[in-house]
CSV table of C-alpha atoms (C1' of nucleotides) in Angstrom, one decimal:
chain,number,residue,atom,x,y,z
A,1,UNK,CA,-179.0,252.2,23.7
A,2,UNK,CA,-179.4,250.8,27.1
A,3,UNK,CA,-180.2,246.7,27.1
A,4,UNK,CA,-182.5,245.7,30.0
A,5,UNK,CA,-182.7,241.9,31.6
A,6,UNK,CA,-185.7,241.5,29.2
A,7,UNK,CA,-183.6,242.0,26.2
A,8,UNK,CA,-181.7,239.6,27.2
A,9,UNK,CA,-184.4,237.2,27.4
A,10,UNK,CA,-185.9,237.8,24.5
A,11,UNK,CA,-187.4,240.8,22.1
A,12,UNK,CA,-190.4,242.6,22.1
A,13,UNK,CA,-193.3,240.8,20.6
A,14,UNK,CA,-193.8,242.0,17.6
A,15,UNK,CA,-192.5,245.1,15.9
A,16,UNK,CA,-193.4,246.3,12.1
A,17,UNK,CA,-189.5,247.2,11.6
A,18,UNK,CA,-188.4,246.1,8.2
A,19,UNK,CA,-187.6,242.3,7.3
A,20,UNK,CA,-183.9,241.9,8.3
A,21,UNK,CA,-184.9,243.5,12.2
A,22,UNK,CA,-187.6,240.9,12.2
A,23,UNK,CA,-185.9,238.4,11.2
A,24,UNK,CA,-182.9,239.1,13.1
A,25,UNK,CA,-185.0,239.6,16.5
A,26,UNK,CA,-186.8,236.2,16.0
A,27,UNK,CA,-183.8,234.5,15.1
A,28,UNK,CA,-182.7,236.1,18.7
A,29,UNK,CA,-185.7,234.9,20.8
A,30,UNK,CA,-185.2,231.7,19.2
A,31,UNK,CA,-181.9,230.4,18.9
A,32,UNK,CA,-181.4,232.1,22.7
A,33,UNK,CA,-184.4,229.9,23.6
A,34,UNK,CA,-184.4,226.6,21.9
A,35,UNK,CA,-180.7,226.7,20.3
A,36,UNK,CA,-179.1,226.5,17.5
A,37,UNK,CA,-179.2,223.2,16.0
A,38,UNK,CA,-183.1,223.0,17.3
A,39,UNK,CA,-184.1,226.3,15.9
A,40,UNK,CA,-185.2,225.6,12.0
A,41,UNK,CA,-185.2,228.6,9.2
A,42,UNK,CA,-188.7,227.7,8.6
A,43,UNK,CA,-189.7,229.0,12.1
A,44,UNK,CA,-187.9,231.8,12.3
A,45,UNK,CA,-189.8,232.5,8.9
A,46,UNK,CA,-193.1,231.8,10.3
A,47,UNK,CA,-192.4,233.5,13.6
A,48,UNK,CA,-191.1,236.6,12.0
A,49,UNK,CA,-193.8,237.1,9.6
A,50,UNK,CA,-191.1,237.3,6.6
A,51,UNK,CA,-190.6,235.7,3.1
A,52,UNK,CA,-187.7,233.1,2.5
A,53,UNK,CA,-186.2,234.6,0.2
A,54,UNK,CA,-186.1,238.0,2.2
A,55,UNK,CA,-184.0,236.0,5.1
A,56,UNK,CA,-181.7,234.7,2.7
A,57,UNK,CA,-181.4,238.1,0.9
A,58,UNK,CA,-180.0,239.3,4.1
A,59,UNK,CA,-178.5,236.6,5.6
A,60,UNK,CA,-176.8,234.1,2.6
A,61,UNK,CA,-176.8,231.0,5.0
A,62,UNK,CA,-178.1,230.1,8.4
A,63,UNK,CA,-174.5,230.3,9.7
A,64,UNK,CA,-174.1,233.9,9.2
A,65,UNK,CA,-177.6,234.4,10.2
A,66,UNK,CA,-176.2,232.3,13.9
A,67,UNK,CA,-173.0,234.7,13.5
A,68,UNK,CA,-175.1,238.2,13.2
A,69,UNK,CA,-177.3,237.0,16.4
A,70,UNK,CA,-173.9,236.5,18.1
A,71,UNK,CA,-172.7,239.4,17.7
A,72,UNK,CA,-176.4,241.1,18.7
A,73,UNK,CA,-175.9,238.8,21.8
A,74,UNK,CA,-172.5,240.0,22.9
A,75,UNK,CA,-173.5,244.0,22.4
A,76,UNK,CA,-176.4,243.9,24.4
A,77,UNK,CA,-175.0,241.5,27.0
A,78,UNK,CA,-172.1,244.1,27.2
A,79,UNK,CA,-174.5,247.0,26.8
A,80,UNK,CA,-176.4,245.3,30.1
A,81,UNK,CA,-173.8,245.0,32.4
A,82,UNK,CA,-172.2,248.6,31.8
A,83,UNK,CA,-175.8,250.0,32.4
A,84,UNK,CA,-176.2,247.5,35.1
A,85,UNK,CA,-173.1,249.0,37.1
A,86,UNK,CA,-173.3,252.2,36.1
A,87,UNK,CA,-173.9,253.9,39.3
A,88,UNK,CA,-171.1,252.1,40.9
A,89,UNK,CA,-168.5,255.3,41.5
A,90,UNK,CA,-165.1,253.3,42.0
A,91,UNK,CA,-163.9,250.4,39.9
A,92,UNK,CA,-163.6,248.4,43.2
A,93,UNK,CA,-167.3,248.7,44.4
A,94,UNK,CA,-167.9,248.0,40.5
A,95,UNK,CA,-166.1,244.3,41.1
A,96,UNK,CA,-167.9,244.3,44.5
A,97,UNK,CA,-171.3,244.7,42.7
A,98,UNK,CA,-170.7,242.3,40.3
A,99,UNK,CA,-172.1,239.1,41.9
A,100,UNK,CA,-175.3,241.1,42.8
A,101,UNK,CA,-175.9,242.1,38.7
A,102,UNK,CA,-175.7,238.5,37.4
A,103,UNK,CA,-177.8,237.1,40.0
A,104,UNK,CA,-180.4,239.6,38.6
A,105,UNK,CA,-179.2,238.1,35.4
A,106,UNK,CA,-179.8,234.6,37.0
A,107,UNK,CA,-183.4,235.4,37.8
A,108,UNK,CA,-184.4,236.6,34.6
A,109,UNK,CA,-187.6,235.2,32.8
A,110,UNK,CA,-186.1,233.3,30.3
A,111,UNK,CA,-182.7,232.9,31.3
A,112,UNK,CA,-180.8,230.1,30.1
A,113,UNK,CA,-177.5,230.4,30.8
A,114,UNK,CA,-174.5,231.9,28.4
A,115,UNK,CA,-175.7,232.0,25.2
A,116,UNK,CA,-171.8,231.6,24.1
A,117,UNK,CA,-171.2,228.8,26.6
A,118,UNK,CA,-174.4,227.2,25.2
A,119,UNK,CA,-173.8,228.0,21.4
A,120,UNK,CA,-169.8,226.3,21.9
A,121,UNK,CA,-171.1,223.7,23.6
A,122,UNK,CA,-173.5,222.9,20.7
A,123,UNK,CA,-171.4,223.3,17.7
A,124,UNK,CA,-168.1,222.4,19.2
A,125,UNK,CA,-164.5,223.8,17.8
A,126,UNK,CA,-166.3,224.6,14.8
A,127,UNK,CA,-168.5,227.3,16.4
A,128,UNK,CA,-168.0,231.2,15.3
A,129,UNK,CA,-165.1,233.1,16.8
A,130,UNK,CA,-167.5,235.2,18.9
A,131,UNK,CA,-168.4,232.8,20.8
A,132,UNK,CA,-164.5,232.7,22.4
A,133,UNK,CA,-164.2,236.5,21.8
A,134,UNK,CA,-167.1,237.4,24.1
A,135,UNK,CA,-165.1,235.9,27.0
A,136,UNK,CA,-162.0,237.5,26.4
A,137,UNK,CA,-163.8,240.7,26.4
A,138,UNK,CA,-165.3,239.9,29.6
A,139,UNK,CA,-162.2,239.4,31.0
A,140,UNK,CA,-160.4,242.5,29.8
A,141,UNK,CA,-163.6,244.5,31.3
A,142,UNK,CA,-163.0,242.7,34.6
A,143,UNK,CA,-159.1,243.2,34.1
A,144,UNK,CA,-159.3,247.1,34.1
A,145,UNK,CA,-161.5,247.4,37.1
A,146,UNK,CA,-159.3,245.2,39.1
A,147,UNK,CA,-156.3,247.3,37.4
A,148,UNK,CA,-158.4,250.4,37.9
A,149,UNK,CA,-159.2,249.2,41.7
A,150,UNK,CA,-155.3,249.3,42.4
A,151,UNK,CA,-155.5,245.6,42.7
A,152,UNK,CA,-152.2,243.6,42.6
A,153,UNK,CA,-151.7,241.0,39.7
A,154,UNK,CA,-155.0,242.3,37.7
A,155,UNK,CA,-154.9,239.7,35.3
A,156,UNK,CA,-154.6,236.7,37.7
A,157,UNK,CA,-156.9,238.4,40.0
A,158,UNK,CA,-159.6,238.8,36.4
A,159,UNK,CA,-159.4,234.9,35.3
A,160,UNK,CA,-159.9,233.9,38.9
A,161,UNK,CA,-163.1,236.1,38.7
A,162,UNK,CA,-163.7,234.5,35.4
A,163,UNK,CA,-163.5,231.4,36.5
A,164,UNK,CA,-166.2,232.0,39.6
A,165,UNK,CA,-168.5,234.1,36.7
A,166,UNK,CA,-168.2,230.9,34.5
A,167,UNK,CA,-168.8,228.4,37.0
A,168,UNK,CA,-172.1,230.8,38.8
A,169,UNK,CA,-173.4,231.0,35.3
A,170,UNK,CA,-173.3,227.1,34.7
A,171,UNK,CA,-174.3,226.2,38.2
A,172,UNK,CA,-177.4,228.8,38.2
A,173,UNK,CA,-178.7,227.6,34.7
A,174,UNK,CA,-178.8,223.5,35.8
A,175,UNK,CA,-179.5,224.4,39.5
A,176,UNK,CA,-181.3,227.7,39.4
A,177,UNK,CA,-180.3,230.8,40.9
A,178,UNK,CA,-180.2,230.2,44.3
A,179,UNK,CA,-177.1,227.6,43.7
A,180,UNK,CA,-175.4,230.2,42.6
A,181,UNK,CA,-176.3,233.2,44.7
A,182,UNK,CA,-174.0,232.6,47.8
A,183,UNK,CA,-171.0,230.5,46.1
A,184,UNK,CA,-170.3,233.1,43.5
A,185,UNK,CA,-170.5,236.0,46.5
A,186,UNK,CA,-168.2,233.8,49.2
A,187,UNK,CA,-165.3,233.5,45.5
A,188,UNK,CA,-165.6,237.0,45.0
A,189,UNK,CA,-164.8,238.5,48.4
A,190,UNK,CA,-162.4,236.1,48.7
A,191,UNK,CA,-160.2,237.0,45.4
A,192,UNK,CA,-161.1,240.6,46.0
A,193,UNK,CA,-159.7,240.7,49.7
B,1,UNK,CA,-163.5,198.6,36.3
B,2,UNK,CA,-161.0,200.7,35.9
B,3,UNK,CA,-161.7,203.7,33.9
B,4,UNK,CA,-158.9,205.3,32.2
B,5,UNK,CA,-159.0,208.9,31.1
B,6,UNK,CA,-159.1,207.4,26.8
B,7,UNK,CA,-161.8,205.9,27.9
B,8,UNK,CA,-163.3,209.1,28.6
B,9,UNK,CA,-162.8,210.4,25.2
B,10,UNK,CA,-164.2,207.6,23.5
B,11,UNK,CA,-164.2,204.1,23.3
B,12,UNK,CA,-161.5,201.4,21.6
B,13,UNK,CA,-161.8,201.1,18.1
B,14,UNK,CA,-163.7,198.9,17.2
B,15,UNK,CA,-164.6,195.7,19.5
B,16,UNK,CA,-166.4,192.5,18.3
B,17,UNK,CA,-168.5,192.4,21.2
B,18,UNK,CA,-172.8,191.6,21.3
B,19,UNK,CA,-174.7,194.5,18.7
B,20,UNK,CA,-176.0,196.5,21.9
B,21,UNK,CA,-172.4,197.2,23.1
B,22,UNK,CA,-171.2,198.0,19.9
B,23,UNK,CA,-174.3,200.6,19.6
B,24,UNK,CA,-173.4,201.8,22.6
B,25,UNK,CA,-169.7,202.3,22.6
B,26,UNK,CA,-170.5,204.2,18.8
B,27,UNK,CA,-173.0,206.3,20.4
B,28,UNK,CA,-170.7,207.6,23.4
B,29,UNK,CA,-168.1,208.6,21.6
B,30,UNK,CA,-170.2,210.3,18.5
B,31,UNK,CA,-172.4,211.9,20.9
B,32,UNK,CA,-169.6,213.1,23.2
B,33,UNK,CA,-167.4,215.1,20.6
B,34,UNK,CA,-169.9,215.8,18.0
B,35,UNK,CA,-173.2,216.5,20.2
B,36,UNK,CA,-176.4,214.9,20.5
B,37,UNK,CA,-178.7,216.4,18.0
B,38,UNK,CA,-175.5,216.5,15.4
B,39,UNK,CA,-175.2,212.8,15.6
B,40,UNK,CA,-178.2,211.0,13.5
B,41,UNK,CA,-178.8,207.3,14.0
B,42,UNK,CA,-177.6,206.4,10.6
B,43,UNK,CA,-173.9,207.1,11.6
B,44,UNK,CA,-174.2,205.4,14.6
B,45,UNK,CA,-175.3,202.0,12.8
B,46,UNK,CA,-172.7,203.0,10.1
B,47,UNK,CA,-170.1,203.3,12.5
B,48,UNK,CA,-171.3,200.4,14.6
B,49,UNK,CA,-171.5,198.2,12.0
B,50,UNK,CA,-175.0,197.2,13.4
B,51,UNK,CA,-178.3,196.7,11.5
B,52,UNK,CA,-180.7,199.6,12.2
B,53,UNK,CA,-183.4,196.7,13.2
B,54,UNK,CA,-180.9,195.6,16.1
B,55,UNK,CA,-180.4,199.0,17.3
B,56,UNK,CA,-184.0,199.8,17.9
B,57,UNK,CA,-184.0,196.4,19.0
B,58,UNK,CA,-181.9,196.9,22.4
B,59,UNK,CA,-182.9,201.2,22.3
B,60,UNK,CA,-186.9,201.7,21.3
B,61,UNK,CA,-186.2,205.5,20.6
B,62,UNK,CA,-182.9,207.6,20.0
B,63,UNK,CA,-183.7,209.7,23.8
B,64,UNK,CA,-183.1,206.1,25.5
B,65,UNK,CA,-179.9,205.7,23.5
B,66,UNK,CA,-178.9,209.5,25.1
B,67,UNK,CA,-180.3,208.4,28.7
B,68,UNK,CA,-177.9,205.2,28.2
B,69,UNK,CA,-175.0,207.5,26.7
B,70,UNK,CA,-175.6,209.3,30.0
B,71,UNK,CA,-175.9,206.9,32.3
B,72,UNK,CA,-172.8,205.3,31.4
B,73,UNK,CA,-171.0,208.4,30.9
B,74,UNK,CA,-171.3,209.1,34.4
B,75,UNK,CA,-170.5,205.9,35.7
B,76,UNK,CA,-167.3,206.2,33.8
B,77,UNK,CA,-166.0,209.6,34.8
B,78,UNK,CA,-167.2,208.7,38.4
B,79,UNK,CA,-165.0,205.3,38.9
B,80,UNK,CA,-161.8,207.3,36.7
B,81,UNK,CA,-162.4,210.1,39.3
B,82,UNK,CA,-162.2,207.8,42.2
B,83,UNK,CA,-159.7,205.5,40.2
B,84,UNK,CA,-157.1,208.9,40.3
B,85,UNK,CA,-157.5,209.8,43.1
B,86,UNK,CA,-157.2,206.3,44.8
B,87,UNK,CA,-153.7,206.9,46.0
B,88,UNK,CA,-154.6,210.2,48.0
B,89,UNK,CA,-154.2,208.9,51.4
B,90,UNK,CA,-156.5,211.2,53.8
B,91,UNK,CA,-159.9,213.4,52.7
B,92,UNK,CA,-157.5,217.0,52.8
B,93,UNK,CA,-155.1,215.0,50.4
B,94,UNK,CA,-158.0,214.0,47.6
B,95,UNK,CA,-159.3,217.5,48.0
B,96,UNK,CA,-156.0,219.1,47.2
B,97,UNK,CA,-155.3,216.7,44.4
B,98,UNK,CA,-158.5,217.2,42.5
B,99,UNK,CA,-157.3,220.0,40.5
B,100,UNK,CA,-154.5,218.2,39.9
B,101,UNK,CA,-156.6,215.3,38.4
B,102,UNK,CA,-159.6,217.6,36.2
B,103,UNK,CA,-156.5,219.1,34.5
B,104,UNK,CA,-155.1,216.0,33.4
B,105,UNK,CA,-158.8,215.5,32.2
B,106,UNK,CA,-158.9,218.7,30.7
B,107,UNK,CA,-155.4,217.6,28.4
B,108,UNK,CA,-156.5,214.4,27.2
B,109,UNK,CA,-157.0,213.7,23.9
B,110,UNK,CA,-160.8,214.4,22.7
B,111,UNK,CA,-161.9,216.8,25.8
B,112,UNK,CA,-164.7,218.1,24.9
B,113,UNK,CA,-165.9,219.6,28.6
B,114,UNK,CA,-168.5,218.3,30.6
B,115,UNK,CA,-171.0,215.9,28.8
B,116,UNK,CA,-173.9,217.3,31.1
B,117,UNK,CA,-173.2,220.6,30.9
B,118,UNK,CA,-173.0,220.3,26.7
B,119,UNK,CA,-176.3,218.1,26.7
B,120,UNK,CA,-178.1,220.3,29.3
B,121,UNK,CA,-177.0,223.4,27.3
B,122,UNK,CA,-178.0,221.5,24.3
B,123,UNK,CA,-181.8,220.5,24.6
B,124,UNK,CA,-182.6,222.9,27.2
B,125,UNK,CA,-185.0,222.3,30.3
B,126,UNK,CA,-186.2,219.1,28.4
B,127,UNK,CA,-182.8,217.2,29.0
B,128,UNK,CA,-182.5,213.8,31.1
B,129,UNK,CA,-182.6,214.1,34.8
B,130,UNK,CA,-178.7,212.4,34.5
B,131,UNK,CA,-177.9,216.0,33.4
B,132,UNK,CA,-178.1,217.3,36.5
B,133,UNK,CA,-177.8,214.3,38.9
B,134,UNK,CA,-174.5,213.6,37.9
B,135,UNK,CA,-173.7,217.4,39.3
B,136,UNK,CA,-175.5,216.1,42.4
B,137,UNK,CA,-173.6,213.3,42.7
B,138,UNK,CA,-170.0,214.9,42.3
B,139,UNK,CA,-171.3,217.8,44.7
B,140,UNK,CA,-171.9,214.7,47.4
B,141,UNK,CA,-168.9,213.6,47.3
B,142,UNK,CA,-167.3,216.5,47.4
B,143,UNK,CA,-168.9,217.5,50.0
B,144,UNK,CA,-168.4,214.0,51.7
B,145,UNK,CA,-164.6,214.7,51.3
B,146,UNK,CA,-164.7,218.1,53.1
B,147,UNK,CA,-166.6,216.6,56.0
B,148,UNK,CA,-164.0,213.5,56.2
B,149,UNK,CA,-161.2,216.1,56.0
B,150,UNK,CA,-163.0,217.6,59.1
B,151,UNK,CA,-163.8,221.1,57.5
B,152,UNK,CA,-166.4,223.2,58.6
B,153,UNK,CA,-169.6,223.4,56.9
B,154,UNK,CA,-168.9,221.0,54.3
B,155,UNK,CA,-171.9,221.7,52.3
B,156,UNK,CA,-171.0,225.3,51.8
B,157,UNK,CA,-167.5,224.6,50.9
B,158,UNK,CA,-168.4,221.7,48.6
B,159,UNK,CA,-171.0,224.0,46.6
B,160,UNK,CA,-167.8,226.9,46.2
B,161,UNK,CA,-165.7,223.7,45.5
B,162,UNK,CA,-168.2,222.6,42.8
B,163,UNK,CA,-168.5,226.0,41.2
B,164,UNK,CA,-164.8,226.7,40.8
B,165,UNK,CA,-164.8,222.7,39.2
B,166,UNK,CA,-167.2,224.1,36.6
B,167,UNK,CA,-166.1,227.4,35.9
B,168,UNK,CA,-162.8,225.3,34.9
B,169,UNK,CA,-164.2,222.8,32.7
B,170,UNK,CA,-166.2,225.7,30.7
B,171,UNK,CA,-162.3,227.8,30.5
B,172,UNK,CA,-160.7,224.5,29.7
B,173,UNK,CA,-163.4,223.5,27.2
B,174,UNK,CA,-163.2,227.4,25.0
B,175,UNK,CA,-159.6,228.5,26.2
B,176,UNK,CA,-157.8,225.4,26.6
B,177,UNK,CA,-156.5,223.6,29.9
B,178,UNK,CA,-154.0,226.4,30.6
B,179,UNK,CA,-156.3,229.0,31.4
B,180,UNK,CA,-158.0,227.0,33.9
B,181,UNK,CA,-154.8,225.3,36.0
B,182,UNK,CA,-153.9,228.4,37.7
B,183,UNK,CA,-157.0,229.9,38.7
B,184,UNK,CA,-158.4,226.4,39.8
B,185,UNK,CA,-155.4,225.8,42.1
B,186,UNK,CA,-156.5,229.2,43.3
B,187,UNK,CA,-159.8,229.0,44.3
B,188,UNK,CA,-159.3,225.1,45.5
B,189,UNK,CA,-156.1,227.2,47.9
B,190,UNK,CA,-158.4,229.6,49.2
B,191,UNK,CA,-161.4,227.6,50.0
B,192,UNK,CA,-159.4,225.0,51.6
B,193,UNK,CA,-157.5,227.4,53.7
C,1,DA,C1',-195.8,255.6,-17.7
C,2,DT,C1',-192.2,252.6,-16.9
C,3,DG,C1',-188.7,250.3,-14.6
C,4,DT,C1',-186.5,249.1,-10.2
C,5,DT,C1',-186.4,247.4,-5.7
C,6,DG,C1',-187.9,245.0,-1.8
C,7,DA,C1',-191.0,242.0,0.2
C,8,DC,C1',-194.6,238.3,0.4
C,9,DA,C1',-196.1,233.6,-0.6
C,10,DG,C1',-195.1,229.2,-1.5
C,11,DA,C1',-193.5,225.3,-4.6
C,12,DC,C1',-189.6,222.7,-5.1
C,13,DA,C1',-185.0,220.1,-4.7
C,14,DG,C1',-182.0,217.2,-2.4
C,15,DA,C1',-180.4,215.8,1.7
C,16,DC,C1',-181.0,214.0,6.3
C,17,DC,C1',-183.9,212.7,10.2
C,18,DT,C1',-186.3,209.0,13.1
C,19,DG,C1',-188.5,204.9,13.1
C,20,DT,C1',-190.7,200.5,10.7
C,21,DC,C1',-190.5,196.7,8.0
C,22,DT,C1',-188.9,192.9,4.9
C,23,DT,C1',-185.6,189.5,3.6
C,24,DG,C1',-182.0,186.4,4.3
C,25,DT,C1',-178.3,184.4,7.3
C,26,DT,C1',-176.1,182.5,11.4
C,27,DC,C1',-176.1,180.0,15.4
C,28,DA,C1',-177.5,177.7,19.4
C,29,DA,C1',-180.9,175.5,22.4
C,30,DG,C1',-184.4,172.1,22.7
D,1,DC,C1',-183.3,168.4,13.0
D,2,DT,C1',-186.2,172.0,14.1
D,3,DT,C1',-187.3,176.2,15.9
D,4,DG,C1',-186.5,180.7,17.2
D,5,DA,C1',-183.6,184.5,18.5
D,6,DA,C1',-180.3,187.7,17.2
D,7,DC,C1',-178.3,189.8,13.5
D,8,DA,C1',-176.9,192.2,8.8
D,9,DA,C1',-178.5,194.8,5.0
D,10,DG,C1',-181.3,197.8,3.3
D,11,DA,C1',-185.9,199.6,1.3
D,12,DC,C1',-189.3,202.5,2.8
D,13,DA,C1',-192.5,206.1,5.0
D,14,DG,C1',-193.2,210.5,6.6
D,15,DG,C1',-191.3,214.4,8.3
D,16,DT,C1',-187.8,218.3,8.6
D,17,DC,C1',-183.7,220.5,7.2
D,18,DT,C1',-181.3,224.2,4.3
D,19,DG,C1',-181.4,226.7,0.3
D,20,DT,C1',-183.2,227.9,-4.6
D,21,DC,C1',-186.6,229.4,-7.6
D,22,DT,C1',-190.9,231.3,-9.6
D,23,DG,C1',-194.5,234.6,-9.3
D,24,DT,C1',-197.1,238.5,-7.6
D,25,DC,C1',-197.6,242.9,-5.5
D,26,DA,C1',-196.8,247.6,-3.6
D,27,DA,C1',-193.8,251.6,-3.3
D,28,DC,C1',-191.1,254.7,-5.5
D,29,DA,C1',-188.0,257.0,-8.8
D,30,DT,C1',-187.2,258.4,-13.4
DNA sequence: ATGTTGACAGACAGACCTGTCTTGTTCAAG
DNA sequence: CTTGAACAAGACAGGTCTGTCTGTCAACAT
């Protein structure tokens, strides 16, 4: 499965897949869109063209219905960037190429910043472990290239990139992308040189 | 005024001042660590210990009380910034201390990260203008610092300034103030050098 | 043919939401 | 002393929230 920047936006319109894809793609669109607190089960109902009771056969409470889109989320965010940076052939033009990918990101219809930034932000300390555990990932991807790029100190060298990632996404989803472009490029050469 | 960094967290207990201050005071603190959607009116006049009538008296609608959250939110975390950093005798000095001062921010009791970025992230593209002015604002004088400390191209510097600042609050807010010391003194190092 | 399974449709419960309104009290200015 | 403003307490309206429950229907297996 390859993710494209309009996944990440949003689903298709409308598929005729069975009830627990709908509802699961709607709840997507939706919660990625509006939020969490702001998105109602009665909406995702209507929008997904599903009976209550289906929903809460698959899903036994809105949290884990929040949790499964999560964990949608981080695969296909994941999914994207791999695909994204495929073509890169060495781990350091993959770090190199980095800034380029999440300004595409950045300029996606629909974008609207971290979905796991947002989703903490939202629900506070309370909010599902994913939401943590989709960072760490992040950095242990952006760990190995630097390890794999014969980079000294990979893991202060990753959280420094981290740290620029975090800050582009944040700046380019209050400020648009164009805040973000040239900062995020001028941290990256500079850790990477 | 002197703002201290509790009174960043959230107010005193519980003052006997006029019914708008106590709304107010309530409302900045419930909104700050539980979120603006989360907190309903009813716990804010419970809390308060204000009649509803009075509330809607001094705020016609529950989006003024959130602009007047704002407003004075960022009054208050503009005069503690300046407040800490009063001592800092020349422009290169307050630019090397800020780090210094956002991680004591980060380890005070009730962080909760950036009350703009959580409300932006919260209601979307609908939020208060505050939201994003107060990034404007700490990006000026930033930006006024670097051209006092006789930098070159102070707006450049201040935006890669700004966006290490917020890729640190975001690590502080999910990871805790640890993971965002080090790699803050970092990237403040290397754009200063 | 009969029973099972999943889905649709929607009423319903109970809680909570924002915002209005009523009633009574306190207190201070005219 | 009177008048009016600010306030406390809380009922109320109308809506939305999550989650449960009742029925009906179609597909499919036995």
């Amino acid at each position: 499965m390859t993710t494209t920047l309009t996944d990440l936006a949003g689903p298709g319109p409308l598929p005729d897949q069975d009830a627990r894809t709908r509802v699961l793609e709607t709840a997507y669109r939706l919660f990625y869109r509006h939020g969490l607190r702001a998105t109602g089960i009665d909406r995702i109902i209507a929008e997904s063209g599903v009976a209550k009771a289906s929903l809460y056969r698959h899903f036994p409470t809105k949290q884990a219905l929040i949790e499964a889109y999560l964990d949608v989320r981080h695969a296909r965010w994941m999914d994207w960037l791999e695909t994204r940076l495929a073509a890169q052939a060495s781990a350091a033009q993959w770090l190199a190429a980095l800034p380029d990918a999440l300004d595409d990101w950045f300029r996606a219809p629909g974008f609207r910043g971290c979905a796991f930034i947002n989703g903490h932000a939202e629900v506070g300390s309370e909010a599902p472990p994913m939401t943590v555990q989709h960072k760490r990932e992040l950095a242990q991807r952006i760990e190995r290239a630097c390890r794999e790029a014969g980079l000294a100190g990979p893991g202060d060298r990753a959280a420094d990139l981290l740290l620029a990632v975090e800050g582009a996404i944040v700046r380019a989803q209050m400020e648009g992308a164009d805040a973000a472009r040239a900062p995020l490029q001028r941290a990256f050469s500079r850790v990477l040189a």
